[in-house]
Tab-separated table of C-alpha atoms in Angstrom:
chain	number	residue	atom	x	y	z
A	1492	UNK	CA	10.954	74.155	-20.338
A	1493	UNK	CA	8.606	73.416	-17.213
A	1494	UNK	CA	5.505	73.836	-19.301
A	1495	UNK	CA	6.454	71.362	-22.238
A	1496	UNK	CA	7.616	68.703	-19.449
A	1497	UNK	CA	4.145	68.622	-17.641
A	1498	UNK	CA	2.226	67.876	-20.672
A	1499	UNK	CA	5.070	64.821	-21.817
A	1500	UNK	CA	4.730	63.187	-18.680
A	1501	UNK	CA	0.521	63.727	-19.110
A	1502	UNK	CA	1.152	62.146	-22.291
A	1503	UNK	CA	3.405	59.026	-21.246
A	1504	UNK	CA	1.546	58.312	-18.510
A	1505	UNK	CA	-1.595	57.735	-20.227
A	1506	UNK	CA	0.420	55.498	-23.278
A	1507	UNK	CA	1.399	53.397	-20.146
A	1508	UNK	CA	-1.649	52.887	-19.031
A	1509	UNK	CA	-3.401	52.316	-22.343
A	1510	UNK	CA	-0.519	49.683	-22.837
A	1511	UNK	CA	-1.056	47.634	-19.633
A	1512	UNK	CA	-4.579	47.840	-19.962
A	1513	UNK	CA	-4.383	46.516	-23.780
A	1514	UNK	CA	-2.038	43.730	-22.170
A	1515	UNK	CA	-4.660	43.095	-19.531
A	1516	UNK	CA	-7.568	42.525	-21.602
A	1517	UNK	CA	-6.018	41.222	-25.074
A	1518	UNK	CA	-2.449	39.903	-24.361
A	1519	UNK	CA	-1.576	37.860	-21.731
A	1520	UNK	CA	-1.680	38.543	-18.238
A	1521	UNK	CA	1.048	41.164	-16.632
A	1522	UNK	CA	3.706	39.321	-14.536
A	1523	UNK	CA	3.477	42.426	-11.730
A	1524	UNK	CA	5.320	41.112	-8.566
A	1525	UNK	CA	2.670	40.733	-5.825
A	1526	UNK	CA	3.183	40.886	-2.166
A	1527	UNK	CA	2.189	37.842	-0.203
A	1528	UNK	CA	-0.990	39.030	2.113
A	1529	UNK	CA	-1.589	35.048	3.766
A	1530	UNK	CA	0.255	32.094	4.219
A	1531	UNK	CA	-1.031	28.837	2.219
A	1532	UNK	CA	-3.882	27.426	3.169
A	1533	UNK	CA	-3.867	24.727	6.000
A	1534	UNK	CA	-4.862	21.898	3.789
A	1535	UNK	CA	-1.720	23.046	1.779
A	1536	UNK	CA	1.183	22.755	4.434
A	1537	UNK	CA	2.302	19.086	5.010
A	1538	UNK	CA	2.024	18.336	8.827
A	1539	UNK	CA	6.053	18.840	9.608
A	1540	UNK	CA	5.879	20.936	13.180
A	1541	UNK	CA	4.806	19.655	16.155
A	1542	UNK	CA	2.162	22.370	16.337
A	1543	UNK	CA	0.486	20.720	13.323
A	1544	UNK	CA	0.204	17.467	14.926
A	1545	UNK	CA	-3.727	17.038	16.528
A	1546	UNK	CA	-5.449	13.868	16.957
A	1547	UNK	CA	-5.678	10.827	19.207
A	1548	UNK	CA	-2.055	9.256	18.639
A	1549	UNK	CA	0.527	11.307	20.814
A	1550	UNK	CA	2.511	12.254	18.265
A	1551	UNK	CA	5.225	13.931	20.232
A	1552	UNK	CA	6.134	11.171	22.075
A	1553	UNK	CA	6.123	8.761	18.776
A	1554	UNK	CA	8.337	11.686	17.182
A	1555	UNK	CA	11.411	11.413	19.977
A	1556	UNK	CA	10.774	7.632	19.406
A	1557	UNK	CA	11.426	7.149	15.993
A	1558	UNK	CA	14.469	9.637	16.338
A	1559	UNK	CA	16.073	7.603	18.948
A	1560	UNK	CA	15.490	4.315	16.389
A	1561	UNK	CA	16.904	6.552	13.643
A	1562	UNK	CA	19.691	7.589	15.787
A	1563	UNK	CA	20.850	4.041	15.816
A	1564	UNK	CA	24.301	2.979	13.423
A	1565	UNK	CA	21.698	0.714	11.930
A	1566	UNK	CA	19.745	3.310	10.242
A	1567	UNK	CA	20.736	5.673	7.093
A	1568	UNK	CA	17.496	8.013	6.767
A	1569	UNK	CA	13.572	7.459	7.441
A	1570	UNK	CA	10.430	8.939	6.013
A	1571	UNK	CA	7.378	8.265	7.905
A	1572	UNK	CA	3.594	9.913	7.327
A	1573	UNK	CA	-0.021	9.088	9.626
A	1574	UNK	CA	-3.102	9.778	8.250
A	1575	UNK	CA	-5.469	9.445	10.987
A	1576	UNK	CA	-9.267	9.354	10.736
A	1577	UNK	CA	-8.897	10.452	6.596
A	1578	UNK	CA	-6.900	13.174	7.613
A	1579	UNK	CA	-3.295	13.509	7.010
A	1580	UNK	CA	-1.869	14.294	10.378
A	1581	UNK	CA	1.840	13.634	10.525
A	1582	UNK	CA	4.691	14.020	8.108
A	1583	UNK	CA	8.230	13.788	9.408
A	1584	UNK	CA	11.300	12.557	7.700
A	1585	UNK	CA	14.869	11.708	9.826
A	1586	UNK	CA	18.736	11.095	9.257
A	1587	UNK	CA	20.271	11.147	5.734
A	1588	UNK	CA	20.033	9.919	1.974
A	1589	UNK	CA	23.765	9.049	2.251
A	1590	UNK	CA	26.170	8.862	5.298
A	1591	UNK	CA	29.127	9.900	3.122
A	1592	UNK	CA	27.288	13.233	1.992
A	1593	UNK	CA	25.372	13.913	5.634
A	1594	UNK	CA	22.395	15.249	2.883
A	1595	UNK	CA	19.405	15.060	4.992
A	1596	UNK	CA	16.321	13.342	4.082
A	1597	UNK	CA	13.202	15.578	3.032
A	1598	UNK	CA	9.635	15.322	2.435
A	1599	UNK	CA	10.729	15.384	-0.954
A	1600	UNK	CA	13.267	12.472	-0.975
A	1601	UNK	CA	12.422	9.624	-3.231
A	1602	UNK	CA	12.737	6.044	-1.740
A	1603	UNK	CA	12.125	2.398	-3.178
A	1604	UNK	CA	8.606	0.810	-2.406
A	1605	UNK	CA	10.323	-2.533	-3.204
A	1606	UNK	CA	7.058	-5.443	-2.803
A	1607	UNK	CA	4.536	-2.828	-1.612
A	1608	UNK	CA	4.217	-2.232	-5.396
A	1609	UNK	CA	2.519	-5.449	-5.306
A	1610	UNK	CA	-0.245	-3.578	-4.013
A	1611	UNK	CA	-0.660	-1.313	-7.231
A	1612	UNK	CA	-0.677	-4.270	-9.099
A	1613	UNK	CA	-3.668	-5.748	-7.411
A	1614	UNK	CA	-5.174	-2.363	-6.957
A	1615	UNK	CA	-4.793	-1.936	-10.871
A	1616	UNK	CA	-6.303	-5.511	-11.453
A	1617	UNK	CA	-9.483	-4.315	-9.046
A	1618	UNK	CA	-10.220	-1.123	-10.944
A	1619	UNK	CA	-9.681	-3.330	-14.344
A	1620	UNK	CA	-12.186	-5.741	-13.286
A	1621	UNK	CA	-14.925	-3.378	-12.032
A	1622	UNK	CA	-14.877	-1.279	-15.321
A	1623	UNK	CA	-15.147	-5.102	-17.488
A	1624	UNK	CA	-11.567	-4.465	-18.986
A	1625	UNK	CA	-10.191	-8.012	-16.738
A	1626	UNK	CA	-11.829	-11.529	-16.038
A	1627	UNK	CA	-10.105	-12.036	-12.490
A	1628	UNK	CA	-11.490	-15.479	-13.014
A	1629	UNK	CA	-9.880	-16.194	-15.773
A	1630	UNK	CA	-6.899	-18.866	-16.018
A	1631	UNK	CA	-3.857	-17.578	-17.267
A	1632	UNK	CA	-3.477	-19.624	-20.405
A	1633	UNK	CA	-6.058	-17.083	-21.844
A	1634	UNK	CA	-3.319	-14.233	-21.847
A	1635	UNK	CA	-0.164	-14.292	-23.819
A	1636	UNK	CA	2.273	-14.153	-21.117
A	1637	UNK	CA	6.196	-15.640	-20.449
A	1638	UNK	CA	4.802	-17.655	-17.923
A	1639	UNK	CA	4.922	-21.406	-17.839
A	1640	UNK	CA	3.855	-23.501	-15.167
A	1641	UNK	CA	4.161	-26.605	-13.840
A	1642	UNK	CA	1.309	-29.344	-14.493
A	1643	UNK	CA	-0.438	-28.369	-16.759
A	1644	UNK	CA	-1.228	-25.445	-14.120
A	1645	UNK	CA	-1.907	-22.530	-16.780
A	1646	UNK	CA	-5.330	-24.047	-17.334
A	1647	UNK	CA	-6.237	-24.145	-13.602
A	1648	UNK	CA	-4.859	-20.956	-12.329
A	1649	UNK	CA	-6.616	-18.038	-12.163
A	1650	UNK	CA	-5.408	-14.147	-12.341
A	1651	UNK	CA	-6.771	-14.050	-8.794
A	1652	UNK	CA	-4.891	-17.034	-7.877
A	1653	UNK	CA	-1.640	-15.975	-9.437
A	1654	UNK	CA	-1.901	-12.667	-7.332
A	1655	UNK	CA	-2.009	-13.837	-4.324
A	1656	UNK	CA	0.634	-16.048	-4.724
A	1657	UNK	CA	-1.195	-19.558	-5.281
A	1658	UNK	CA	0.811	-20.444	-8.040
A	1659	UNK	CA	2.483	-24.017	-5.585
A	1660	UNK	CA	6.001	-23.092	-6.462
A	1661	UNK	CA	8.583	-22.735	-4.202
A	1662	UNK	CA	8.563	-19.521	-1.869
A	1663	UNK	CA	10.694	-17.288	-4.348
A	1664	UNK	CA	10.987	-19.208	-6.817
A	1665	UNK	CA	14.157	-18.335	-9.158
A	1666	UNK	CA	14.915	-14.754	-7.136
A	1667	UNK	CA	18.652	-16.074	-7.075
A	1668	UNK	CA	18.828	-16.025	-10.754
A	1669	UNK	CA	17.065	-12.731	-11.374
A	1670	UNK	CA	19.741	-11.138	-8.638
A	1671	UNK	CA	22.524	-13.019	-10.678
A	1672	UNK	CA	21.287	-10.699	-14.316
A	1673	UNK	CA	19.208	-13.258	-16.029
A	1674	UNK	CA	16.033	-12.044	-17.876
A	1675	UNK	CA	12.594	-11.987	-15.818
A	1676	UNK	CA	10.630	-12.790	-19.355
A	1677	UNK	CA	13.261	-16.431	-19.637
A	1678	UNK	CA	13.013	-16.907	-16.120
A	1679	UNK	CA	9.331	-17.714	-16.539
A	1680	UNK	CA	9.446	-19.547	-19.247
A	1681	UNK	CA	11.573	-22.098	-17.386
A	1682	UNK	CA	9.123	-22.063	-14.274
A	1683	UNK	CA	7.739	-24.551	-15.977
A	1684	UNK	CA	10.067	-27.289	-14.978
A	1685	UNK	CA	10.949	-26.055	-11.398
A	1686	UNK	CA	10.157	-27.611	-8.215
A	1687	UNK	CA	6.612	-27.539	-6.090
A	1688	UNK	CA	6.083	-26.594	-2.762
A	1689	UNK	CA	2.692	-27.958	-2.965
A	1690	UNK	CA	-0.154	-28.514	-5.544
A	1691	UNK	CA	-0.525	-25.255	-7.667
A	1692	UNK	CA	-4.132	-23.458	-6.303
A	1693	UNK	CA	-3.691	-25.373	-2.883
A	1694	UNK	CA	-1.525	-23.157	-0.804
A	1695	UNK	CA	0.171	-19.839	-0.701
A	1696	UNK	CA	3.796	-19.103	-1.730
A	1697	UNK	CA	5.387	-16.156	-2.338
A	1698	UNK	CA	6.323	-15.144	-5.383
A	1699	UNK	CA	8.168	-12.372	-6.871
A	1700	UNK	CA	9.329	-13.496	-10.824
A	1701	UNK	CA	5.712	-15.196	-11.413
A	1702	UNK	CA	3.568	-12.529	-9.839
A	1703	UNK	CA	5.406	-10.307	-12.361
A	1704	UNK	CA	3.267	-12.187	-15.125
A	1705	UNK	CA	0.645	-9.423	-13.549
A	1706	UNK	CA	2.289	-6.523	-15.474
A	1707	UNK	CA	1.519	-8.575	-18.939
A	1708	UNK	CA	-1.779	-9.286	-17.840
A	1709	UNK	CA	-2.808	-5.627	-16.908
A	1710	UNK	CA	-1.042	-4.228	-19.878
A	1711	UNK	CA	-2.658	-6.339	-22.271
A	1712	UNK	CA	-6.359	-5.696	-20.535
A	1713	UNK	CA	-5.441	-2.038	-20.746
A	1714	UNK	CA	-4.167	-1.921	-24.034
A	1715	UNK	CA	-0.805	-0.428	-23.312
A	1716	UNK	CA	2.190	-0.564	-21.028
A	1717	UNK	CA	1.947	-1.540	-17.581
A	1718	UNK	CA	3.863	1.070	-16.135
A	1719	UNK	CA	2.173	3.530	-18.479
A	1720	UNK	CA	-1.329	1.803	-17.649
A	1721	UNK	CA	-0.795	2.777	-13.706
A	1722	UNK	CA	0.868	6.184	-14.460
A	1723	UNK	CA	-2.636	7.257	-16.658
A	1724	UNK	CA	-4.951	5.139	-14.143
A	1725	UNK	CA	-3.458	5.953	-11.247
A	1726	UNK	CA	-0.849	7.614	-10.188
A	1727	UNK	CA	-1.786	11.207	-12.272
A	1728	UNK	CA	-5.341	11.352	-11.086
A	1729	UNK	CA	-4.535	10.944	-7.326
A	1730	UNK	CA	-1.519	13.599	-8.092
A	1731	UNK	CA	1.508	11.510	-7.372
A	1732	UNK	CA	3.691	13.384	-9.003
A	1733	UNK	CA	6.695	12.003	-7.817
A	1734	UNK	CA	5.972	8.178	-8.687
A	1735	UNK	CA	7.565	6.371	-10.991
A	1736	UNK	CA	9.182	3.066	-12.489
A	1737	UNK	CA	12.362	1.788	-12.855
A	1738	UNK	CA	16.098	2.677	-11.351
A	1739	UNK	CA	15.543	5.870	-13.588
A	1740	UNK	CA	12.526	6.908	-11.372
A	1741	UNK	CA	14.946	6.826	-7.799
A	1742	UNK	CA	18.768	8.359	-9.533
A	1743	UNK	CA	16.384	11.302	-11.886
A	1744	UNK	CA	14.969	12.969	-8.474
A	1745	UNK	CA	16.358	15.590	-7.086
A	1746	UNK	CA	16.773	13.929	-3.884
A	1747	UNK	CA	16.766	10.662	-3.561
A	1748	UNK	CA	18.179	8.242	-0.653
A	1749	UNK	CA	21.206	5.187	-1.069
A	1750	UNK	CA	20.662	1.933	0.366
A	1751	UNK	CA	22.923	1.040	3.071
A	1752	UNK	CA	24.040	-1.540	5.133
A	1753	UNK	CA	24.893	-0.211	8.234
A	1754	UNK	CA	28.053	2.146	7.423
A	1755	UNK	CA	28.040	0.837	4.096
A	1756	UNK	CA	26.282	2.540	0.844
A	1757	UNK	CA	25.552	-0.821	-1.627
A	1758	UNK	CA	25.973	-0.193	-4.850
A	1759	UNK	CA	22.506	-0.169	-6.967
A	1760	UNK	CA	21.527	-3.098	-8.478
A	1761	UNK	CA	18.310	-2.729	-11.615
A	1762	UNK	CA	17.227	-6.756	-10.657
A	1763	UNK	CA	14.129	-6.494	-8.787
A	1764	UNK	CA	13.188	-3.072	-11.032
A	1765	UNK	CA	12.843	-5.507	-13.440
A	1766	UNK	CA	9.573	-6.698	-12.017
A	1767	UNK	CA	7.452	-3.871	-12.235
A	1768	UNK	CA	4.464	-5.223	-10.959
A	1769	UNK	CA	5.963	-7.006	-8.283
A	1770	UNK	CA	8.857	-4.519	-7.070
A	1771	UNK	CA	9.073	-1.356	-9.762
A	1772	UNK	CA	8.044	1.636	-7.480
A	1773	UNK	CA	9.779	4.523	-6.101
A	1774	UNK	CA	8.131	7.834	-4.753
A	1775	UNK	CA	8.435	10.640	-2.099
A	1776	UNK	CA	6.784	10.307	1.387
A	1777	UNK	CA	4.350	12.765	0.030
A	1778	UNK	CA	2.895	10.271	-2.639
A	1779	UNK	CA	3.014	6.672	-0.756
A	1780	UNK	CA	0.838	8.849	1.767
A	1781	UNK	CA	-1.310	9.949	-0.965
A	1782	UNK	CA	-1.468	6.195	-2.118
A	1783	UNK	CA	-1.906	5.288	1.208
A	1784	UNK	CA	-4.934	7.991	1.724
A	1785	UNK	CA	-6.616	6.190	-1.842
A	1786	UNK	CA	-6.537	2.640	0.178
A	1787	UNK	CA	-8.546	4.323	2.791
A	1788	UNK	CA	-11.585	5.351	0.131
A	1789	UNK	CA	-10.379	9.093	-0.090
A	1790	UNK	CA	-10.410	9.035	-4.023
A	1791	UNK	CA	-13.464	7.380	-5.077
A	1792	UNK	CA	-13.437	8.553	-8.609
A	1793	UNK	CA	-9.698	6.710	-9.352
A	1794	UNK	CA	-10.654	3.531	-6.424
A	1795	UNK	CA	-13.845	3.055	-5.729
A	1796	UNK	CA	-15.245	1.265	-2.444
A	1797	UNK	CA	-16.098	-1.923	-4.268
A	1798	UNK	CA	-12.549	-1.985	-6.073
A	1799	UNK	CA	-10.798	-1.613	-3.010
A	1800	UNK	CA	-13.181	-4.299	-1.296
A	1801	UNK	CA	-11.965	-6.689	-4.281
A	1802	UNK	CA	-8.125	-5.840	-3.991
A	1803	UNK	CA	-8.349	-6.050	-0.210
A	1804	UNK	CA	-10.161	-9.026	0.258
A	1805	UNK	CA	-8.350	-12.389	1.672
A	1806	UNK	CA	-8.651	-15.015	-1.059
A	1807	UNK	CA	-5.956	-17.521	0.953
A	1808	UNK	CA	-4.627	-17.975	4.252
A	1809	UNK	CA	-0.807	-17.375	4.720
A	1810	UNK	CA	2.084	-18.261	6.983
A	1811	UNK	CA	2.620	-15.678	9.754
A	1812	UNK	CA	3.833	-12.170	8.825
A	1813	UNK	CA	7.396	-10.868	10.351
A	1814	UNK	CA	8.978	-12.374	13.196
A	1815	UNK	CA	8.974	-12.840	16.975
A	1816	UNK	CA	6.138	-10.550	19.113
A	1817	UNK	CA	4.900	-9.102	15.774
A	1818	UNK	CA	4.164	-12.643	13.879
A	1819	UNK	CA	2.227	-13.742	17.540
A	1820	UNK	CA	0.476	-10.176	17.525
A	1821	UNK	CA	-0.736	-10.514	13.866
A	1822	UNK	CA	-3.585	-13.390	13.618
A	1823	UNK	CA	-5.209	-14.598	10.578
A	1824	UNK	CA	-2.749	-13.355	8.477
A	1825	UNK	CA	-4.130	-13.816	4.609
A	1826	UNK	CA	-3.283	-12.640	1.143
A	1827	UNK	CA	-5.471	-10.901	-1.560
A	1828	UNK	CA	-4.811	-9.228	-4.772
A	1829	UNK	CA	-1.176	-8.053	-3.800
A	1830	UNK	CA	-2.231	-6.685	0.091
A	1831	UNK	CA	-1.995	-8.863	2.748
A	1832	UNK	CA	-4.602	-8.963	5.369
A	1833	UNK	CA	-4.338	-9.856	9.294
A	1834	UNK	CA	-6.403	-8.774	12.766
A	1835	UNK	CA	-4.389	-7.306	15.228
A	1836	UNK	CA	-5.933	-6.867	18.403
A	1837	UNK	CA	-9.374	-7.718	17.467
A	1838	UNK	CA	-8.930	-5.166	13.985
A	1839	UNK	CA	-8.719	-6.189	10.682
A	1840	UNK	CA	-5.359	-4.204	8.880
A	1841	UNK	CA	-4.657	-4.236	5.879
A	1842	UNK	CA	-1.197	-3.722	4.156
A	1843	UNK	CA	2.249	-4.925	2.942
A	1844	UNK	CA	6.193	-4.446	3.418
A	1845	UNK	CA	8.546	-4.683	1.137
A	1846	UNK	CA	12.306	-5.190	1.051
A	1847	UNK	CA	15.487	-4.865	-1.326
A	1848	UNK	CA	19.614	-4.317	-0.751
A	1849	UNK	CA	19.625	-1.363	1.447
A	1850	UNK	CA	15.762	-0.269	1.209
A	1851	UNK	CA	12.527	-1.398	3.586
A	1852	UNK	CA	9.323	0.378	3.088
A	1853	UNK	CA	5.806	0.071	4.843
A	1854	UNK	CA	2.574	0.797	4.083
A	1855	UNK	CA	-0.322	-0.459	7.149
A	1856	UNK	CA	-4.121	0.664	8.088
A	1857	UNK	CA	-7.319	-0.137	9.864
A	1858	UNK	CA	-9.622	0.645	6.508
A	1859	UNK	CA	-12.175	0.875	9.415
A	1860	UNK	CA	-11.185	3.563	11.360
A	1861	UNK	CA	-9.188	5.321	8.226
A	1862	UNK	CA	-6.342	4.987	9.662
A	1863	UNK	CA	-2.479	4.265	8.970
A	1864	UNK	CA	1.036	4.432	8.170
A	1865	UNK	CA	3.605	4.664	5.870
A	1866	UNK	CA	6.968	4.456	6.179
A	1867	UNK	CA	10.422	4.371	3.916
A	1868	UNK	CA	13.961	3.958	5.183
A	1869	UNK	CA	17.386	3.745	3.517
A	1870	UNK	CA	18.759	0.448	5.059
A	1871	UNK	CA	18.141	-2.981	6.024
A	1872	UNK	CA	17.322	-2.953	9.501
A	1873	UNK	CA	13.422	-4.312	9.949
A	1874	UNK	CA	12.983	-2.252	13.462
A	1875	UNK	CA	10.895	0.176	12.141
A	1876	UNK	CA	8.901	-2.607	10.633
A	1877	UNK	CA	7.396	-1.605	14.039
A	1878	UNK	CA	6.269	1.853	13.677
A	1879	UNK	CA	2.855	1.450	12.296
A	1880	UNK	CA	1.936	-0.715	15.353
A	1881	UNK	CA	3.137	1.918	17.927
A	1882	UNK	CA	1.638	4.513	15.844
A	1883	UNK	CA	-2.018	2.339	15.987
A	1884	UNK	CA	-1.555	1.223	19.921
A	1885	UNK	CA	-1.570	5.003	20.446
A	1886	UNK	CA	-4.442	5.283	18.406
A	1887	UNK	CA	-6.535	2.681	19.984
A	1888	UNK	CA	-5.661	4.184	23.244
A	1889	UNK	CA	-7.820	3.014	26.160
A	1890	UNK	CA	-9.659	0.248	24.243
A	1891	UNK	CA	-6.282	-1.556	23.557
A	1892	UNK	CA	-6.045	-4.398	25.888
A	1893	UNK	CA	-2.934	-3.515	28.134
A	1894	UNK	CA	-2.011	-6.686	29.194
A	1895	UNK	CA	-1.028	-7.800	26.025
A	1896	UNK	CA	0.454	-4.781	24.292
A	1897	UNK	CA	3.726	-4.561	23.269
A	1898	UNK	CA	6.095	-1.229	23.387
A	1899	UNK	CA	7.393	-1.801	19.885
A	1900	UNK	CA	9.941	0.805	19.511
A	1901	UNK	CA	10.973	-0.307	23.225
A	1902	UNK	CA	15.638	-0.172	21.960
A	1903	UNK	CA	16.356	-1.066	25.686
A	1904	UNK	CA	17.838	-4.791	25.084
A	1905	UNK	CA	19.379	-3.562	22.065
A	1906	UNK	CA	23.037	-3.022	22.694
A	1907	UNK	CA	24.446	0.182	23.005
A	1908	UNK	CA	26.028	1.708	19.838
A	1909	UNK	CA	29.470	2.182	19.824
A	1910	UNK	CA	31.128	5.457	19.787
């Protein structure tokens, strides 16, 4: 029996091998398990443990700081990320998506960018405008758009103009009525008969509902979609993955965090989604730092230096920016094509915050030194409108002037939570 067995066995073996050799080289390739020899590469791992956190800013310290803010009944959850001198340096996310759950947040979380979309608006508009697709010099009555202005203003204003919020109406004009359900497109049509705050192309005003006219603009100029235009322009060449529009692009992720109010979780409202240009973003920590790495000239084949330059640049002066120390700390505060623009102790940042029920997001840098911050949190406290600041101080180390800095995350005349 012995001696018919051998040759069988002879015989199978060599069918199998003929098999996953005619697999190998004709088929597809064999799904053998394979035993991990390395770990991932460096450039692969976000920056999560304290032993991955090397540079100038002293990251340990700014870590036990931001937990102690987080720690506070004020704050819900908190996603912050440094790149530092192009590289990314520091990722670290604290607290929870939802106090009633205790889920905890993760580089992975999805957040609202509220008004810091402005920024991919005007970055949009830049890269439009380079490549001959957009006359930022154009006035607006050569686009079919919702929006009607006051005095004859459609002739006058320019894209540019309209972007950095030069339109002369009222500081948020009409955001009452979008929060109350009524129709972005109508509300612009009947901008036309509302108030001034000063001549239109004469001052700055913020604006949320006329901005908005942006998405129009750069939809028409790139024959599709806004949303759609940035998604194919943007956001898939500098892999954010995780970016998208619309209340759909927070509730669809996996993990994603709920605005609060202290104890309470508010209940989500689609208003300022409405506005894509001015307020439609949501993403991970993972893309806003990949967005925030693309300010900073990392990507020069999606933003170029010259397209940045033009989104960047201050076209009008502004009121100051925040409140208290921070608004005295922040001179010559300006506004470009959706990023504001201020020196802050002798160093021209760049940046913007943005703000909704229950969500505050960040996004600052020093395009000079390729350096900054983002950060996302899950409630409506503005302390940790501070961290990018305390982040940079540590940065600038030695050649900060001492006598007038500021500890920003400094909780000591806060009161003490209660039990």
């Amino acid at each position: 029996m012995g001696r018919y067995l051998v040759p069988l066995f002879g015989l199978a073996a060599m069918l199998l091998v003929g098999w996953y050799g005619y697999r190998a080289f004709v088929q597809e390739d064999i799904p053998l398990p394979l035993t991990e020899t390395a770990e991932a590469a460096p450039q692969d791992r976000l920056p999560t443990l304290p032993d991955d956190w090397h540079g100038k800013i002293d990251y340990l310290s700014l870590d036990r700081r931001i937990a102690a803010l987080v720690a506070r009944p004020e704050m819900a959850g908190l996603a912050v990320a440094i790149v530092e001198d192009s590289e990314l340096r520091f990722v670290q996310t604290y607290g929870v998506t939802d106090k009633r759950s205790g889920e905890r947040v993760t580089p992975q979380t999805v957040f609202r960018w509220a008004s810091v979309s402005k920024g991919v608006a005007g970055s949009l508009a830049a890269k439009l405008s380079e490549e001959g697709a957009l006359d930022l010099d154009a006035t607006l009555n050569r686009w079919q758009t919702s929006l009607m202005l006051p005095r004859e203003a459609m002739s006058q204003i320019t894209l540019a103009q309209l972007m950095s919020h030069q339109t002369g109406l009222t500081k948020n004009a009409y955001d009452r009525k979008l929060e109350d359900g009524e129709s972005p497109g109508l509300l612009r049509t009947r901008l036309g008969t509302a108030p001034l705050q000063c001549m239109p192309g004469t001052c700055h005003s913020y604006q949320n509902i006329a901005f908005d006219t942006a998405s129009e603009i750069l939809g028409q100029a790139a024959d599709t979609i806004y949303a759609d235009a940035v998604q194919v322009q943007l956001f898939e060449p500098l892999g954010m993955d995780s970016a998208r529009f619309g209340m759909i692009g927070l509730t669809a992720a996996d993990s994603w965090a709920r605005p609060h109010r202290g104890n309470e979780v508010r209940t989500l409202v689609e208003s300022y989604w409405r506005l894509p240009a001015a307020a439609g973003v949501n993403s991970n920590i993972v893309d806003m730092t990949r967005w925030l790495r693309a300010q900073l000239g990392a990507n020069e084949n999606v933003l170029s230096v010259s397209a940045l330059e033009l989104a960047h640049n201050p076209l009008v002066k502004t009121g100051r920016v925040y409140g208290g120390d921070l608004a005295r700390a922040l001179a010559e505060p300006s506004y470009g094509l959706g990023w504001r623009s201020f020196t802050y102790h002798g160093r021209r940042l760049i940046g913007h915050s943005g703000a909704v029920d229950g969500y505050r997001a960040t996004i600052i840098f020093d395009p000079a030194a390729r350096t900054g911050v983002v950060a996302m949190w899950n409630s409506g406290w503005g302390m940790p409108f501070r961290i990018p600041f305390a982040a940079l101080d540590s940065y600038y180390g030695s050649a900060l002037d001492s006598q007038s800095a500021i500890d920003w995350l400094d909780l000591s005349d806060l009161p003490l939570p209660e039990p």
